[in-house]
Tab-separated table of C-alpha atoms in Angstrom:
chain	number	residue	atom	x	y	z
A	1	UNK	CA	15.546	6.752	14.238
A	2	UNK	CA	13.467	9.860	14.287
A	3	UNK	CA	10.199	10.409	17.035
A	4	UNK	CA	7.714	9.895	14.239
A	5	UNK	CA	8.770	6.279	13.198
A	6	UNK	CA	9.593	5.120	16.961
A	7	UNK	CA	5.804	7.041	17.554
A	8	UNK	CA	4.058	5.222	15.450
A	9	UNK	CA	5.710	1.435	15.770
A	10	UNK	CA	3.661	-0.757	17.653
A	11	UNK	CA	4.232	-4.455	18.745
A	12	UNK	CA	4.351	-7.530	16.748
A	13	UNK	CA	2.005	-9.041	19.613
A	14	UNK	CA	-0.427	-6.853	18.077
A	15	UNK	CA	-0.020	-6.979	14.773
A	16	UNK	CA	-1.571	-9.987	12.599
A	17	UNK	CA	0.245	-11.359	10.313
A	18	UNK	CA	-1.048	-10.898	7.233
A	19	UNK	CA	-0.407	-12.350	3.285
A	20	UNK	CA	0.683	-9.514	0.900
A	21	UNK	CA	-0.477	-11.190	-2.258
A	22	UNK	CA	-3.424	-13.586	-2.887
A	23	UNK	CA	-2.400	-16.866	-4.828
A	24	UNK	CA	-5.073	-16.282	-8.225
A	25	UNK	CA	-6.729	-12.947	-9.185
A	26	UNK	CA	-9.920	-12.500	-7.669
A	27	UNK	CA	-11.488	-11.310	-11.519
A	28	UNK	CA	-9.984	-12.183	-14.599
A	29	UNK	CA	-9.776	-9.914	-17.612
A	30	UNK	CA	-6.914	-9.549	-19.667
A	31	UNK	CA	-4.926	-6.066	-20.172
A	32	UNK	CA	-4.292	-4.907	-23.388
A	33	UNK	CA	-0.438	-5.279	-23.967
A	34	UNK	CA	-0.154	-1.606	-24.600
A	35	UNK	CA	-0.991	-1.147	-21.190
A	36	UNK	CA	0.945	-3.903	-19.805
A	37	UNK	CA	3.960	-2.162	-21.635
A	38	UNK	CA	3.257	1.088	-20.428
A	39	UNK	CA	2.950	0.278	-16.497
A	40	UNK	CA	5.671	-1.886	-17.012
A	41	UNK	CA	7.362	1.241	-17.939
A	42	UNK	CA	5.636	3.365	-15.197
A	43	UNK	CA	6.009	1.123	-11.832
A	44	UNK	CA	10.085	1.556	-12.760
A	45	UNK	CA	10.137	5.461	-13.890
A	46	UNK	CA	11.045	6.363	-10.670
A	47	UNK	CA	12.691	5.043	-7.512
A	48	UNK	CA	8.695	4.745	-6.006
A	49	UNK	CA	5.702	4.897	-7.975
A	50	UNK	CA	1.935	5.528	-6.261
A	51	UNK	CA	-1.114	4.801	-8.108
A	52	UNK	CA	-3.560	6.908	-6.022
A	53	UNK	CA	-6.954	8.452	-5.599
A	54	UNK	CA	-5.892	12.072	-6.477
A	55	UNK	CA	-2.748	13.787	-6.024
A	56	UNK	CA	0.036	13.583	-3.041
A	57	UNK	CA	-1.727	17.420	-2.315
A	58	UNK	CA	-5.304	16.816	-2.698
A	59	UNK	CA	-5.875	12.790	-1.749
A	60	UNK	CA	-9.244	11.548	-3.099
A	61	UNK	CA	-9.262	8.901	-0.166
A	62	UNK	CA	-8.307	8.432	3.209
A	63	UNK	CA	-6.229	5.343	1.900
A	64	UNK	CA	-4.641	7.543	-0.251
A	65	UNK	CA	-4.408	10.004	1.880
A	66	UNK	CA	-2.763	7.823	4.453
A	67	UNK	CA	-0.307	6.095	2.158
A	68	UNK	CA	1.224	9.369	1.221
A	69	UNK	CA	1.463	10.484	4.906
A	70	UNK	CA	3.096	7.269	5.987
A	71	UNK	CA	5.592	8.068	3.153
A	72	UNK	CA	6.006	11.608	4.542
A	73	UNK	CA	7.183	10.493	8.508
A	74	UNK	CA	9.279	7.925	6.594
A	75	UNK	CA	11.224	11.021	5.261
A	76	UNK	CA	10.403	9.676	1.336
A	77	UNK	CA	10.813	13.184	-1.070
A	78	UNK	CA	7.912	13.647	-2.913
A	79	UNK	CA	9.799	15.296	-5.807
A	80	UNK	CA	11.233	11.904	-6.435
A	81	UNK	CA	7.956	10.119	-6.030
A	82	UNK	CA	6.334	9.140	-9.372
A	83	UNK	CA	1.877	9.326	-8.651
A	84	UNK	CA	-0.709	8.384	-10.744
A	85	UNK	CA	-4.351	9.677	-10.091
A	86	UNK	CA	-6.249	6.459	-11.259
A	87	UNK	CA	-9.486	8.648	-11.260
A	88	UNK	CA	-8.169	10.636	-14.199
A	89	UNK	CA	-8.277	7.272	-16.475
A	90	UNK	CA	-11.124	4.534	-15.918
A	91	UNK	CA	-8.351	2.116	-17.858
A	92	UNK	CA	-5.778	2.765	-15.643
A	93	UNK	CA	-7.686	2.649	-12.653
A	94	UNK	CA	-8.374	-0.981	-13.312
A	95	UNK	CA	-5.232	-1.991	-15.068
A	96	UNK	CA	-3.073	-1.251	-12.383
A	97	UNK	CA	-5.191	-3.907	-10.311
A	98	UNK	CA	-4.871	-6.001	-12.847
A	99	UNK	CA	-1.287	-5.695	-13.541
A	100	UNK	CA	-0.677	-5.971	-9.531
A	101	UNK	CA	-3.242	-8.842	-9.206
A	102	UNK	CA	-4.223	-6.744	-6.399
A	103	UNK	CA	-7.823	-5.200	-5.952
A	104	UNK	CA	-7.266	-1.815	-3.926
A	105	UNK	CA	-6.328	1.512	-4.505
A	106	UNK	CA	-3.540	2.822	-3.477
A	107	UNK	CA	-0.535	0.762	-4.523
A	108	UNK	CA	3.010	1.609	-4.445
A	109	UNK	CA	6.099	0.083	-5.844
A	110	UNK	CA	9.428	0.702	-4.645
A	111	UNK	CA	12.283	0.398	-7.187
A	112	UNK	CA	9.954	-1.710	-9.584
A	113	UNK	CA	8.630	-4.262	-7.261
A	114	UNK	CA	5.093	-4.101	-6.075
A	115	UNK	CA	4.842	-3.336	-2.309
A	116	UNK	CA	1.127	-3.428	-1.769
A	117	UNK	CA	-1.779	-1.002	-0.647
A	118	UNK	CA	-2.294	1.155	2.150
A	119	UNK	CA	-2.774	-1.796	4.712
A	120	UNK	CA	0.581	-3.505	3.983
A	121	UNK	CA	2.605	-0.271	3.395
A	122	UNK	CA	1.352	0.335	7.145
A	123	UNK	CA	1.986	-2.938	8.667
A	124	UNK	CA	5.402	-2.644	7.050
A	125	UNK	CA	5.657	1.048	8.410
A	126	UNK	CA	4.309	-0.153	12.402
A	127	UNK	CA	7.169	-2.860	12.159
A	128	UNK	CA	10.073	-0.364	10.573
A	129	UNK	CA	10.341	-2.929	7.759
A	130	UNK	CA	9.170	-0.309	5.167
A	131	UNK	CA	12.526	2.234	6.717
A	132	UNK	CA	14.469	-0.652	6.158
A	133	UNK	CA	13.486	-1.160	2.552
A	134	UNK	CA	13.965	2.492	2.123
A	135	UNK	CA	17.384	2.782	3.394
A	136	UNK	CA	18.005	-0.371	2.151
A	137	UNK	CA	17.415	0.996	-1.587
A	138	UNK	CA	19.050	4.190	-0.802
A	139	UNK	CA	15.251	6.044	-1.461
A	140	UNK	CA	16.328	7.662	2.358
A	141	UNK	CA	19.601	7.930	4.095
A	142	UNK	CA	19.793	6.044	7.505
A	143	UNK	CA	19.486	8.018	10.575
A	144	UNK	CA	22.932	8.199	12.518
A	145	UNK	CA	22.256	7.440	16.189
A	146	UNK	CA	24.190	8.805	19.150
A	147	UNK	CA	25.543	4.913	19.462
A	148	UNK	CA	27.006	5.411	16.181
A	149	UNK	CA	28.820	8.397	16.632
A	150	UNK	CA	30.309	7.122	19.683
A	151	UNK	CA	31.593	4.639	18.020
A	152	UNK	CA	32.861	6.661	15.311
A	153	UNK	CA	34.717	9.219	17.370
């Protein structure tokens, strides 16, 4: 496990738990099926798909802007990452909530499958469940420790 994941880990004591998805949609309005076709098509386009404020260079946010870093200590290659800058389209902006039933910008989806915003992708990042998902789905290879190459050798 590299410095920057151990760094930034910090203990279950202090970490609330917290429910990734609310039961019922806090608004209701219905997406056109267009849309619904075409994020369906988006969120699995690539291996992980962010629906941002902006651009992976130029965040609009600072939840943005911290969901892309989090990605970057996790070793994720931005070349392979698919973004969306939800400020470029007004109907996309608010579809993607929508589609999610979640309410916040960012969101990120790993291998299809909604993750959550910046506040989950975080939690899941402090507990080193997010590097397990990613090595998990092959997105990053696992780090070889010094325990595993003694055991190898």
């Amino acid at each position: 496990m590299n410095f920057f994941r151990v760094a930034t880990r910090t203990s279950t004591f202090l970490r609330p738990a917290v429910n990734s998805r609310a039961s019922t949609p806090l608004c209701a309005r219905w997406i056109s099926d267009e849309l619904r076709k075409k994020l369906d098509e988006d969120v699995k386009s690539k291996d992980i798909v962010l629906f941002m404020k902006g651009t992976p260079e130029q965040p609009m946010c600072g939840f943005s802007r911290a969901a892309v870093q989090i990605m970057q200590v996790q070793g994720v290659d931005f070349d392979k990452v698919q973004t969306f800058n939800v400020l470029e389209d007004p109907d996309l902006r608010q579809g993607i909530k929508e589609y999610s039933e979640w309410p916040t910008i960012p969101q990120v989806y790993i291998k299809g499958e909604f993750v959550g915003g910046c506040d989950i992708l975080l939690n899941m990042h402090q507990s080193g469940d997010l590097e397990d998902l990613l090595v998990k789905e092959g997105i990053v290879p696992e780090e070889i420790t010094d325990d595993n190459n003694k055991k190898q050798q």
